[in-house]
mmCIF file of C-alpha atoms in Angstrom:
data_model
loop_
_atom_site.group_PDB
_atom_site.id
_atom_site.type_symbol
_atom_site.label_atom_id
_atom_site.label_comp_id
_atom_site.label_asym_id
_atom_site.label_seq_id
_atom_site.Cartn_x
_atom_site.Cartn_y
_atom_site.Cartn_z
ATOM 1 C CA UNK A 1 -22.250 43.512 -1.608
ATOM 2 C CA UNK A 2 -23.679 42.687 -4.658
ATOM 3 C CA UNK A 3 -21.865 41.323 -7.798
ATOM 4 C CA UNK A 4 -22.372 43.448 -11.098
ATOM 5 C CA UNK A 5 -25.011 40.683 -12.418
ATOM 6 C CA UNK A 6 -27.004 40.941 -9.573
ATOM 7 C CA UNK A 7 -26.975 44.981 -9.840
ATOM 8 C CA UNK A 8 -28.103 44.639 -13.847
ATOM 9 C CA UNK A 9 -30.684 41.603 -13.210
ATOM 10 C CA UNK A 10 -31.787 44.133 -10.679
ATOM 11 C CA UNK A 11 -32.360 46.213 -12.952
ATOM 12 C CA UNK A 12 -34.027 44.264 -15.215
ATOM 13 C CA UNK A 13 -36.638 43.152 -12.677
ATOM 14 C CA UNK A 14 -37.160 46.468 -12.237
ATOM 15 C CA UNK A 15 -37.621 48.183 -15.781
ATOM 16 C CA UNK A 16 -41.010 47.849 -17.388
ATOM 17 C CA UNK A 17 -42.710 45.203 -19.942
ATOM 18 C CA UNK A 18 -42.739 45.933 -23.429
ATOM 19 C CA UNK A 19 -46.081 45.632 -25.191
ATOM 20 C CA UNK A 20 -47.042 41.788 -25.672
ATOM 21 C CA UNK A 21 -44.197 40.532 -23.272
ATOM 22 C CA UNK A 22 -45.809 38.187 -20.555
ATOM 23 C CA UNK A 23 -45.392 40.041 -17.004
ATOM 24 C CA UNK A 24 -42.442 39.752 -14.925
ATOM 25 C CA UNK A 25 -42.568 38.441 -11.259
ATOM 26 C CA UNK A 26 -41.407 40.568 -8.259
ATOM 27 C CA UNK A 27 -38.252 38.761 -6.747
ATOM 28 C CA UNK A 28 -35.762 40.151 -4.708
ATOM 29 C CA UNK A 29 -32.095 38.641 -5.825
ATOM 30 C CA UNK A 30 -30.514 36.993 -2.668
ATOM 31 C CA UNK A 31 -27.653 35.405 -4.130
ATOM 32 C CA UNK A 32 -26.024 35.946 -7.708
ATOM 33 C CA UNK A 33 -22.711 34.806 -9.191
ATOM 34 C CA UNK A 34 -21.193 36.235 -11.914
ATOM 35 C CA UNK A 35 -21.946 34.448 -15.479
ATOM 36 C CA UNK A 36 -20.616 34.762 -19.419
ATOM 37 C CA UNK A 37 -23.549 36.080 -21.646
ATOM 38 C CA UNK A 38 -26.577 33.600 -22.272
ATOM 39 C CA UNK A 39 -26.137 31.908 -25.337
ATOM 40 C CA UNK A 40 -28.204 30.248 -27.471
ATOM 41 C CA UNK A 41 -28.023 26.059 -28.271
ATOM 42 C CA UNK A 42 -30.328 26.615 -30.983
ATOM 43 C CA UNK A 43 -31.978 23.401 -32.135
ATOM 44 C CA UNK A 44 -29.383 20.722 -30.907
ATOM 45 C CA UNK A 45 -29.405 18.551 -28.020
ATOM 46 C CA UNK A 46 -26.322 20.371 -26.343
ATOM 47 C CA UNK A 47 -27.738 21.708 -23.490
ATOM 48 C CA UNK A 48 -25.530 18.981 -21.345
ATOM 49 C CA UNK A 49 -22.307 20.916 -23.150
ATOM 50 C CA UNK A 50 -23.968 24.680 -22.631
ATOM 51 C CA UNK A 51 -24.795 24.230 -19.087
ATOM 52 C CA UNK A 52 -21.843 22.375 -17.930
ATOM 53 C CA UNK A 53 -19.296 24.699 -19.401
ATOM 54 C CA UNK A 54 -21.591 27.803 -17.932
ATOM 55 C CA UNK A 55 -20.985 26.699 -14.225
ATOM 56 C CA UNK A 56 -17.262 26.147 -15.636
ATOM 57 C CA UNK A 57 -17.127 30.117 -16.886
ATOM 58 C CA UNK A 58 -18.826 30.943 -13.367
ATOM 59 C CA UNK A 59 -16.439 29.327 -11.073
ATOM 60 C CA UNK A 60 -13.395 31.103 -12.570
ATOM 61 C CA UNK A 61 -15.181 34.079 -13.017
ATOM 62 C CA UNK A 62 -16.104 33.819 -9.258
ATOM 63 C CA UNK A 63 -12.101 33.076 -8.410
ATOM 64 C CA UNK A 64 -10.822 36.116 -10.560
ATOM 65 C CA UNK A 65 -10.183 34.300 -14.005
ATOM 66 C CA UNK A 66 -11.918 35.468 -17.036
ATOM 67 C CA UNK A 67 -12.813 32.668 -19.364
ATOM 68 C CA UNK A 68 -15.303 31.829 -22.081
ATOM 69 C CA UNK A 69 -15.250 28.399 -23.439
ATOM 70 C CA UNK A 70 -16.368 27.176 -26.858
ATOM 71 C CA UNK A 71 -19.233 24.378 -27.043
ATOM 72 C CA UNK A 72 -18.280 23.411 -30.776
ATOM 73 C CA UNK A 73 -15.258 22.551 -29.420
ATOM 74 C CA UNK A 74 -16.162 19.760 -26.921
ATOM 75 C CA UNK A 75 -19.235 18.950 -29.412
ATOM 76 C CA UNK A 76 -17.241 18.187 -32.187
ATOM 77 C CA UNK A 77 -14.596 16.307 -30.563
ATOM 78 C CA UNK A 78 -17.220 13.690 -28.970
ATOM 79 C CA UNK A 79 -19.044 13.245 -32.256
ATOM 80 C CA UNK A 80 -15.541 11.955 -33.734
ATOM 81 C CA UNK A 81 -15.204 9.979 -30.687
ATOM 82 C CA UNK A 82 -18.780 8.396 -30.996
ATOM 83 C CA UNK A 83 -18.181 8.536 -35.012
ATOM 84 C CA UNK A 84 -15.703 5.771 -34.516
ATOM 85 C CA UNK A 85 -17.557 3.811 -31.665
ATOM 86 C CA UNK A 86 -20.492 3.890 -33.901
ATOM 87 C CA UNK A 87 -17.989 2.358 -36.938
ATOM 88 C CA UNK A 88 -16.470 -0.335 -34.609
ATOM 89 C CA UNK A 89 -20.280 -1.319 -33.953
ATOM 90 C CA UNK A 90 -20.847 -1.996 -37.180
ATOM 91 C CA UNK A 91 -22.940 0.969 -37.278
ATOM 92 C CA UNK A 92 -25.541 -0.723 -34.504
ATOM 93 C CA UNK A 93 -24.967 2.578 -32.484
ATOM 94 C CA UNK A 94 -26.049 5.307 -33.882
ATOM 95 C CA UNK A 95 -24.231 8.637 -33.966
ATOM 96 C CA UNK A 96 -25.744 11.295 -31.028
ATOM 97 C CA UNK A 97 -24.822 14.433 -29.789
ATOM 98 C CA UNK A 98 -27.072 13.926 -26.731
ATOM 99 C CA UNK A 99 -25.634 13.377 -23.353
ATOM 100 C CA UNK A 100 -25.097 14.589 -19.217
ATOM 101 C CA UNK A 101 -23.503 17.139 -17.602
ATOM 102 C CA UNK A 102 -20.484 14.915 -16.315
ATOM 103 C CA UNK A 103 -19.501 13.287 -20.158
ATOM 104 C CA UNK A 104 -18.553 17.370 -20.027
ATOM 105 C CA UNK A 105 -16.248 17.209 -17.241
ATOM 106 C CA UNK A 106 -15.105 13.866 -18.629
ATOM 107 C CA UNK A 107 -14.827 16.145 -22.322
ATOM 108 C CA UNK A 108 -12.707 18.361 -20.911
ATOM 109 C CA UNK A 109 -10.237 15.879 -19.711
ATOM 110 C CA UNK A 110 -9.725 13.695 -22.573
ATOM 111 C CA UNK A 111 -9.914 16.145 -25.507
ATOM 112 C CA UNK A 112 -9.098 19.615 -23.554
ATOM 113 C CA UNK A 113 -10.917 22.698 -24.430
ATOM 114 C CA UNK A 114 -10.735 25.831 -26.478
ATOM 115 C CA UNK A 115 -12.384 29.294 -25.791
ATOM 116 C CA UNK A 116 -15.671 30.588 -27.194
ATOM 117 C CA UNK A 117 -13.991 33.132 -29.953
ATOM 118 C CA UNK A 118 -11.516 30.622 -31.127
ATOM 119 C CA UNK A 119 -13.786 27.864 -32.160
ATOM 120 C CA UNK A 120 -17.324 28.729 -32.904
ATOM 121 C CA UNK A 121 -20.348 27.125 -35.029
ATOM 122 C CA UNK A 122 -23.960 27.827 -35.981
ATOM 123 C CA UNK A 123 -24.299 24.939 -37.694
ATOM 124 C CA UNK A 124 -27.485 21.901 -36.870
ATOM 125 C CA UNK A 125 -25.601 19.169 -34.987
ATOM 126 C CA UNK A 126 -28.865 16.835 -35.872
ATOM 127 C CA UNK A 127 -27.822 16.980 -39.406
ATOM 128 C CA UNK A 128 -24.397 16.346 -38.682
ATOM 129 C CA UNK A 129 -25.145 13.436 -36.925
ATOM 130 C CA UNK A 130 -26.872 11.992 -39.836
ATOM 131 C CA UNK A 131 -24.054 12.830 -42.155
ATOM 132 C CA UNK A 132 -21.989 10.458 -39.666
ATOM 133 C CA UNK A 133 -24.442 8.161 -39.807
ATOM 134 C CA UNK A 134 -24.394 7.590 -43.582
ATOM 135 C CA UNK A 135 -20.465 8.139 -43.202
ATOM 136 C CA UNK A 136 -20.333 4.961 -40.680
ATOM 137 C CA UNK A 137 -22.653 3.014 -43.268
ATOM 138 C CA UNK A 138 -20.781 3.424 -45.918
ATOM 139 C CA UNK A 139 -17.610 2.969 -44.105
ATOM 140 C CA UNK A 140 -18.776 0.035 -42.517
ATOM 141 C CA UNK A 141 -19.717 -1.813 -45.811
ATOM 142 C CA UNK A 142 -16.395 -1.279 -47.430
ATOM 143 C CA UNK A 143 -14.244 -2.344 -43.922
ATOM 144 C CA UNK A 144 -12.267 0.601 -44.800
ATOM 145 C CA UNK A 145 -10.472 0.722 -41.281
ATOM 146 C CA UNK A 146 -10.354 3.528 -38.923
ATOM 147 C CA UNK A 147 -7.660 6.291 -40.662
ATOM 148 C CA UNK A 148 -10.002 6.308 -43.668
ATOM 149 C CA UNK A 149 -13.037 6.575 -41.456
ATOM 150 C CA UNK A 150 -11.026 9.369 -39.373
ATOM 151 C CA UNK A 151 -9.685 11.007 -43.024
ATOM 152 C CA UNK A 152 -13.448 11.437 -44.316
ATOM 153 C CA UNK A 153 -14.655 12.339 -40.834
ATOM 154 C CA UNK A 154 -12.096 15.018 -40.586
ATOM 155 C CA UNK A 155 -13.115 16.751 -43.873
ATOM 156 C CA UNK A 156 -16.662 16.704 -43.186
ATOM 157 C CA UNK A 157 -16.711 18.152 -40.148
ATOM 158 C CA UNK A 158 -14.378 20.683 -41.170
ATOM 159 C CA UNK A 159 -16.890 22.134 -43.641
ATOM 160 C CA UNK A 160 -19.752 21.479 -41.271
ATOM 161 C CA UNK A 161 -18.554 22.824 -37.958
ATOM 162 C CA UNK A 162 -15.176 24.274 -38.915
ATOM 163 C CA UNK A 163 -11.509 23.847 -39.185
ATOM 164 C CA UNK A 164 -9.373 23.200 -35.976
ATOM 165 C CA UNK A 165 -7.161 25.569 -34.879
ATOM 166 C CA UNK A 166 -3.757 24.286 -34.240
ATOM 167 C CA UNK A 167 -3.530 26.167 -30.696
ATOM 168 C CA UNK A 168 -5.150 28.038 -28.327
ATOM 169 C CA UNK A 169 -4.271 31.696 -27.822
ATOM 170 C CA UNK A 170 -4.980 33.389 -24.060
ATOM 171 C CA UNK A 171 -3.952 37.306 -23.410
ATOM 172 C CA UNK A 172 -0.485 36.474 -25.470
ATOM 173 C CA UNK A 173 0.677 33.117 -24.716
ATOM 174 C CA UNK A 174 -0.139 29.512 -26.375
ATOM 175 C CA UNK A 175 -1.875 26.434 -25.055
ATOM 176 C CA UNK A 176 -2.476 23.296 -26.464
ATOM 177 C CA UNK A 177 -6.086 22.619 -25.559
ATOM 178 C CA UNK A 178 -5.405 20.185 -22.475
ATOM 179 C CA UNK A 179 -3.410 22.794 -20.902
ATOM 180 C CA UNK A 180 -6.293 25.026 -21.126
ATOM 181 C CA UNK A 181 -8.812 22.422 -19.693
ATOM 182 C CA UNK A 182 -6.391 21.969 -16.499
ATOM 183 C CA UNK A 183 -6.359 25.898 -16.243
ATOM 184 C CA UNK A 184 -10.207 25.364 -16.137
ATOM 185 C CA UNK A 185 -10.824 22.166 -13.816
ATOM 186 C CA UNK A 186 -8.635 19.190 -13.039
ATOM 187 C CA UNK A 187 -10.113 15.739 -12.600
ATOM 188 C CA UNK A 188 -12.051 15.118 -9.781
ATOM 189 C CA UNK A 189 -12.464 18.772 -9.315
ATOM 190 C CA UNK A 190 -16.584 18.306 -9.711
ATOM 191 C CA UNK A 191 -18.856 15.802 -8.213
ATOM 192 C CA UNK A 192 -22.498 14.733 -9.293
ATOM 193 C CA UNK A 193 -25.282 13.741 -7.510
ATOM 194 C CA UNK A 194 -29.007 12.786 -7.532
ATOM 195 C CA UNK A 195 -31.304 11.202 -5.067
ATOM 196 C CA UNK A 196 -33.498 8.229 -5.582
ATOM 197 C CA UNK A 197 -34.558 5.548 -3.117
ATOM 198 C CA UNK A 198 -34.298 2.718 -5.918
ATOM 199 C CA UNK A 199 -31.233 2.795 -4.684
ATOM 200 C CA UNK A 200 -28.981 2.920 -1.282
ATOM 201 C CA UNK A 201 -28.524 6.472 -0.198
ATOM 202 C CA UNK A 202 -24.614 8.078 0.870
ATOM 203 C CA UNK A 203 -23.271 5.819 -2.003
ATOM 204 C CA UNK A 204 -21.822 6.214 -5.197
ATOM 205 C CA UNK A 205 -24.411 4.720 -7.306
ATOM 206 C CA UNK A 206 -24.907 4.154 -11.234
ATOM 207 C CA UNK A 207 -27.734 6.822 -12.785
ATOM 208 C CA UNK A 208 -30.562 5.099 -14.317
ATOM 209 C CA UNK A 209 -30.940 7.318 -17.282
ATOM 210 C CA UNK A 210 -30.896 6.428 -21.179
ATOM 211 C CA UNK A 211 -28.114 9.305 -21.613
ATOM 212 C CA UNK A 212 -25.591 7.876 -19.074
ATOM 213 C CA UNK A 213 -24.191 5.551 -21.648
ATOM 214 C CA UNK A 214 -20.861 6.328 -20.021
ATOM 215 C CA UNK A 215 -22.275 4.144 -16.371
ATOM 216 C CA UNK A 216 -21.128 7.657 -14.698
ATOM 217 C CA UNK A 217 -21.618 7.121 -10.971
ATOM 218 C CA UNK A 218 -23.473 9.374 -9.060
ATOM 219 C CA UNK A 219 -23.580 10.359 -5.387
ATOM 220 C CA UNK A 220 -26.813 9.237 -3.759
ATOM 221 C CA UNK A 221 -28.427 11.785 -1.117
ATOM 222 C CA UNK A 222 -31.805 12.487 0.006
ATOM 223 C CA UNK A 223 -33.292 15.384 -1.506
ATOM 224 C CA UNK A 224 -33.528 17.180 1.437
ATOM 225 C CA UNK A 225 -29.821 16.775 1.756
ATOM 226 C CA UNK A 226 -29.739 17.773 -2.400
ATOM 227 C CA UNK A 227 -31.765 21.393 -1.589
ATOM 228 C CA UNK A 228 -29.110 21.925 1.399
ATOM 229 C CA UNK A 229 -25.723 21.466 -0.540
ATOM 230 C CA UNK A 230 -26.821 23.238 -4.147
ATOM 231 C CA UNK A 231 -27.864 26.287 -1.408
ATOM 232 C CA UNK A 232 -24.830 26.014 0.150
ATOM 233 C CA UNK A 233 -22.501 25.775 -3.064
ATOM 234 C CA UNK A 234 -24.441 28.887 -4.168
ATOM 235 C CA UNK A 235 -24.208 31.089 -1.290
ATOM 236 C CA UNK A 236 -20.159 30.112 -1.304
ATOM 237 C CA UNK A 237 -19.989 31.375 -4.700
ATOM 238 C CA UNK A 238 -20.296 28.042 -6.569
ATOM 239 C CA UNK A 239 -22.569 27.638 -9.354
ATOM 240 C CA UNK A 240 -24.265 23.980 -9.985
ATOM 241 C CA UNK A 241 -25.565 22.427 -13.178
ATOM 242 C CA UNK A 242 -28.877 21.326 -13.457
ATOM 243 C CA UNK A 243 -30.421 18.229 -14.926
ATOM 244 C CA UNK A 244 -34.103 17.221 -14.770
ATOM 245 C CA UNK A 245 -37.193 17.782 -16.577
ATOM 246 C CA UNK A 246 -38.613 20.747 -18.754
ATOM 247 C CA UNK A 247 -41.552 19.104 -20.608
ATOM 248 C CA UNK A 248 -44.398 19.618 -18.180
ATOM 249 C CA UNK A 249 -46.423 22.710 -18.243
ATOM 250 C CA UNK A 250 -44.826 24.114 -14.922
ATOM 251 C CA UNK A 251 -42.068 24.990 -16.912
ATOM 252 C CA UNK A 252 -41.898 28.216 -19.507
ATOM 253 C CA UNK A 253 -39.468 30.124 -21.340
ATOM 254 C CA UNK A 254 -42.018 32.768 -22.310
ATOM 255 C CA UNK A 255 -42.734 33.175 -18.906
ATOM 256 C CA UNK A 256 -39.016 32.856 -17.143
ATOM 257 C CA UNK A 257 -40.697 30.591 -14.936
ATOM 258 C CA UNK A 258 -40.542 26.883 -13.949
ATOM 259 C CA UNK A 259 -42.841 26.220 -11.070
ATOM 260 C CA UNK A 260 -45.845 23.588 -9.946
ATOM 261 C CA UNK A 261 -48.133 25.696 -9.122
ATOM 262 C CA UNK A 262 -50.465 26.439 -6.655
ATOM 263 C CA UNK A 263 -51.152 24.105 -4.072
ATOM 264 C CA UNK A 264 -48.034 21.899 -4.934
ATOM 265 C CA UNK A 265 -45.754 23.434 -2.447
ATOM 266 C CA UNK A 266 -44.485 19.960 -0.262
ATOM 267 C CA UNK A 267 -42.863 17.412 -2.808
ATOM 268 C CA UNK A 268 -41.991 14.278 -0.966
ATOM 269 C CA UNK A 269 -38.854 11.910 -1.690
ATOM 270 C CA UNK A 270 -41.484 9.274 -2.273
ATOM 271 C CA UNK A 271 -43.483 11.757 -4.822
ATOM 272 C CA UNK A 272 -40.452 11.857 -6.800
ATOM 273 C CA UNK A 273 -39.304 8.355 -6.725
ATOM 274 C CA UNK A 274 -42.712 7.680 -8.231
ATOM 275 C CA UNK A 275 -42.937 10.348 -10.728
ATOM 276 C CA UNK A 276 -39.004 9.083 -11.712
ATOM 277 C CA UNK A 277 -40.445 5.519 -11.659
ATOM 278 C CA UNK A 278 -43.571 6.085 -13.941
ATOM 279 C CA UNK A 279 -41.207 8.183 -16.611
ATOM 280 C CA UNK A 280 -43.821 11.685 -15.272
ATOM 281 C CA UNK A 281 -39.652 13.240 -14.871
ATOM 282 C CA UNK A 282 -36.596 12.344 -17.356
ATOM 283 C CA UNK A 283 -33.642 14.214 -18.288
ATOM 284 C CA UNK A 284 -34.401 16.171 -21.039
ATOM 285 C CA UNK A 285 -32.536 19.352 -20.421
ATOM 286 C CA UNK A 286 -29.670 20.944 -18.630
ATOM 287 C CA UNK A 287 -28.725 24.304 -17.302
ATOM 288 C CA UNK A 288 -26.403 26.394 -14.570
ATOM 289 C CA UNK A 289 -27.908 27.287 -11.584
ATOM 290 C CA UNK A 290 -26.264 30.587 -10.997
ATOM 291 C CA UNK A 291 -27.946 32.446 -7.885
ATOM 292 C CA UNK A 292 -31.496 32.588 -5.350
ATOM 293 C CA UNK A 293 -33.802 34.964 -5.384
ATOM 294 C CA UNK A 294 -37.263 35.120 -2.737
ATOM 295 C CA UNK A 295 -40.589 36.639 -4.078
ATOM 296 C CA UNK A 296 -42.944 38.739 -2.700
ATOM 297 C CA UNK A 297 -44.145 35.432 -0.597
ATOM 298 C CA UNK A 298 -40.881 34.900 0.936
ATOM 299 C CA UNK A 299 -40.444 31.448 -0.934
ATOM 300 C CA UNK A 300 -36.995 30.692 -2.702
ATOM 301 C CA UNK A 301 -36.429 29.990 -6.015
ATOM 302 C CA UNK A 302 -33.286 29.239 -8.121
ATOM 303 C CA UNK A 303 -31.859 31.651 -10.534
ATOM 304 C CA UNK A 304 -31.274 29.144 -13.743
ATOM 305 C CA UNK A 305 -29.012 30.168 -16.559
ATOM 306 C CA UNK A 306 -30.624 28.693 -19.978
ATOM 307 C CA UNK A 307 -28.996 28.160 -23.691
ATOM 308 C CA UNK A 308 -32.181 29.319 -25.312
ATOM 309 C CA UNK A 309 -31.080 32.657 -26.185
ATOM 310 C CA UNK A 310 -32.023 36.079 -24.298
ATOM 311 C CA UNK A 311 -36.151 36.070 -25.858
ATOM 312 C CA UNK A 312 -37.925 35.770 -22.321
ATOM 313 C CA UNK A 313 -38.281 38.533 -19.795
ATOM 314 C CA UNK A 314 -35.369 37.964 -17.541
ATOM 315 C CA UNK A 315 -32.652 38.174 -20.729
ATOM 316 C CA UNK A 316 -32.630 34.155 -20.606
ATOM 317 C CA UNK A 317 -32.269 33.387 -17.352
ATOM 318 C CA UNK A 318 -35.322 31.465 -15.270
ATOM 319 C CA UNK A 319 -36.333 31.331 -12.010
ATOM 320 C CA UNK A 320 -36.933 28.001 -10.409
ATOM 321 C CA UNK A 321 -38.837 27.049 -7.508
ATOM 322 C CA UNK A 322 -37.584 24.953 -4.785
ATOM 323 C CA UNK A 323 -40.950 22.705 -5.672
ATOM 324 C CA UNK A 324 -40.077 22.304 -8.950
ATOM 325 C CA UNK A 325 -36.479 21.869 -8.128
ATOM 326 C CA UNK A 326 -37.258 18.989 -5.504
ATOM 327 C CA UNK A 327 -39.867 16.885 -8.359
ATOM 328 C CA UNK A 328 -37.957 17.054 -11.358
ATOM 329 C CA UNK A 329 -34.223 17.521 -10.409
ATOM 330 C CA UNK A 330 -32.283 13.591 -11.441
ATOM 331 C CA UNK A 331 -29.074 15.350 -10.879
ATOM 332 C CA UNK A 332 -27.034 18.105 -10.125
ATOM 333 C CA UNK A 333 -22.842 18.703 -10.184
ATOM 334 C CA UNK A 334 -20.904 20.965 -8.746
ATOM 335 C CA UNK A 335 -17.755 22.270 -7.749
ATOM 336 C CA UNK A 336 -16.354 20.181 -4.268
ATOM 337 C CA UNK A 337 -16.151 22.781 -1.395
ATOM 338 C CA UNK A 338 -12.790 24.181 -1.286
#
C-alpha cells in the first residue's frame, strides 16, 4: 500500500507543467517513506544539519511518532561550541558552521534538541560566523577568559538567531532538550559509511574529508555492498542521509534531476576512487534519501529530499540515479536494522 507521500508525489508527477517550468520525467514511485515538509537552508552551509535531522523526522514518522525538529537549534549550539574552540586557539581556527551528517547525530547527543516551532531562525549563519570571528579576536587580545567570551556570545546570538527557550513543550508535557534527543535517537542508534579502496574495506576507517574535523570513523564497504544496504534500509522503511557531490553539471535543481548522463551507466569502484583521488567528487552537500522510483527505462533512481526550498518541479525533492549515486556518494548514514 502506498504511504500518503507517495499518493501526493503521485500526483504531482502526474499534474501538468506550468508555463516556463523545465519538463518533468515519467517515474513510477516504488518505494516512499513518509517525510516533514521540504524546507529551505537558504544561503548557509547547513545542509549536514537539514538532511540529517530529515532522515531523523522520517524514521519516527515511519514508527508512528510525529516529530519536527528545529535546525537553529543544533546550529546555534555548535557555533558556541566552536566559538570557544576557536577562542582557546587563539583565534587560529576560524568559526564555521560547515560540517557532516554524523557531527548531527553527535549534536543531538551532547546538546539535545528542540522542535521546529519552538526554535526557529531566518537569519545568514555566514554572517554570524564572522560576528564570532571578530568576537574571538577581540576576546582573544584582551585574555578575557571563557564566561566573558560565553556572556558576549550569549547576547549576540540571542539577537541574531534568537533567545533560548528554557524547555521544550510536546502535546502537554515538558522536556529538557536531551530528553527530547533520546525520544528521537540514542547513541549508537545510526551508523555511517562510505567506500574507498585507499583504504581496507569491512573496517571502521577515518573519512578523508576537510569537514570531518571531528576524525568520525566510518564503515568501509564496497560500493556495490553501499547500493545494496541504502536499498535495503529504504524498502524496510528507513530513510538514509546523503553526502557527496552536487557541483558537476549532472546535477540540477531546476531540473529535479541529478544524473550522468547518457552513456555513463557502469561506474566502477576504481572510477570513483580516482575521481575521489583527483578532488573530480567532494562533499559539498547533504540530503535524505527518502524513497526509489524506476522510469520509463526500468532503471532506479533515488528519491532525495533537498533543503533548497519547494522551486523545482517535484516540490523539492530530486531524483537520483543509481550512476550518479555510485560516482559521487563519500558517505551515507542510516538507521541500524532493527
Amino acid at each position: 500500500m502506498k504511504t500518503f507521500s507517495a499518493i501526493l508525489l503521485s500526483a504531482v508527477l502526474l499534474c501538468s507543467c506550468r508555463e516556463g517550468e523545465p519538463p518533468r520525467e515519467a517515474f513510477t514511485i516504488e518505494t516512499m517513506n513518509k517525510i516533514t515538509p521540504v524546507k529551505d537552508q537558504g544561503r548557509s552551509p547547513l545542509c549536514w544539519v537539514y538532511a540529517m535531522l530529515a532522515v531523523i523526522e522520517s524514521d519516527r514518522l515511519m514508527m508512528g511518532d510525529s516529530v519536527n525538529i528545529s535546525p537553529a537549534y543544533t546550529a546555534r549550539r555548535v557555533l558556541e561550541r566552536r566559538t570557544e574552540r576557536s577562542y582557546l586557539s587563539r583565534g587560529r581556527e576560524a568559526v564555521t558552521a560547515d560540517g557532516t551528517a554524523v557531527d548531527l547525530v553527535a549534536a543531538l547527543e551532547e546538546f539535545g534538541a528542540m522542535p521546529y516551532d519552538a526554535y526557529r531562525s531566518d537569519c545568514s549563519y555566514d554572517a554570524v560566523c564572522r560576528k564570532l570571528d571578530r568576537l574571538v579576536a577581540a576576546a582573544a587580545s584582551r585574555r578575557a577568559g571563557l564566561n566573558a567570551l560565553r556572556r558576549s556570545m550569549a547576547g549576540m546570538l540571542d539577537a541574531a538567531i534568537n533567545p533560548l527557550p528554557r524547555s521544550v513543550w510536546m502535546y502537554g508535557a515538558e522536556y529538557t532538550v536531551h530528553e527530547f534527543a533520546n525520544s528521537l535517537c540514542l547513541p549508537g542508534d545510526y551508523v555511517s559509511m562510505t567506500s574507498y579502496t585507499h583504504e581496507p574495506f569491512n573496517e571502521s576507517v577515518n573519512l578523508d574529508i576537510p569537514a570531518n574535523r571531528r576524525g568520525a570513523r566510518y564503515l568501509n564497504i564496497p560500493v556495490d555492498t553501499l547500493v545494496s544496504r541504502v536499498v535495503a534500509a529504504l524498502h524496510s522503511g528507513r530513510s538514509v542521509c546523503w553526502e557527496g557531490d552536487t557541483s558537476n553539471r549532472g546535477f540540477s535543481f531546476r531540473r529535479g534531476l541529478a544524473d550522468l548522463g547518457e552513456g555513463h551507466d557502469s561506474v566502477t569502484q576504481a572510477m570513483r576512487q580516482r575521481a575521489f583521488e583527483r578532488f573530480a567528487v567532494t562533499d559539498d552537500h547533504c540530503m535524505a534519501i527518502v524513497g526509489t522510483a524506476r522510469d520509463g527505462s526500468g532503471r532506479l533512481w533515488f528519491i532525495c529530499k533537498n533543503s533548497w526550498g519547494t522551486d523545482n518541479p517535484y516540490g523539492g525533492l530530486m531524483y537520483m540515479s543509481v550512476p550518479y549515486f555510485r560516482l559521487n556518494t563519500v558517505a551515507v548514514v542510516m538507521r541500524k536494522p532493527d
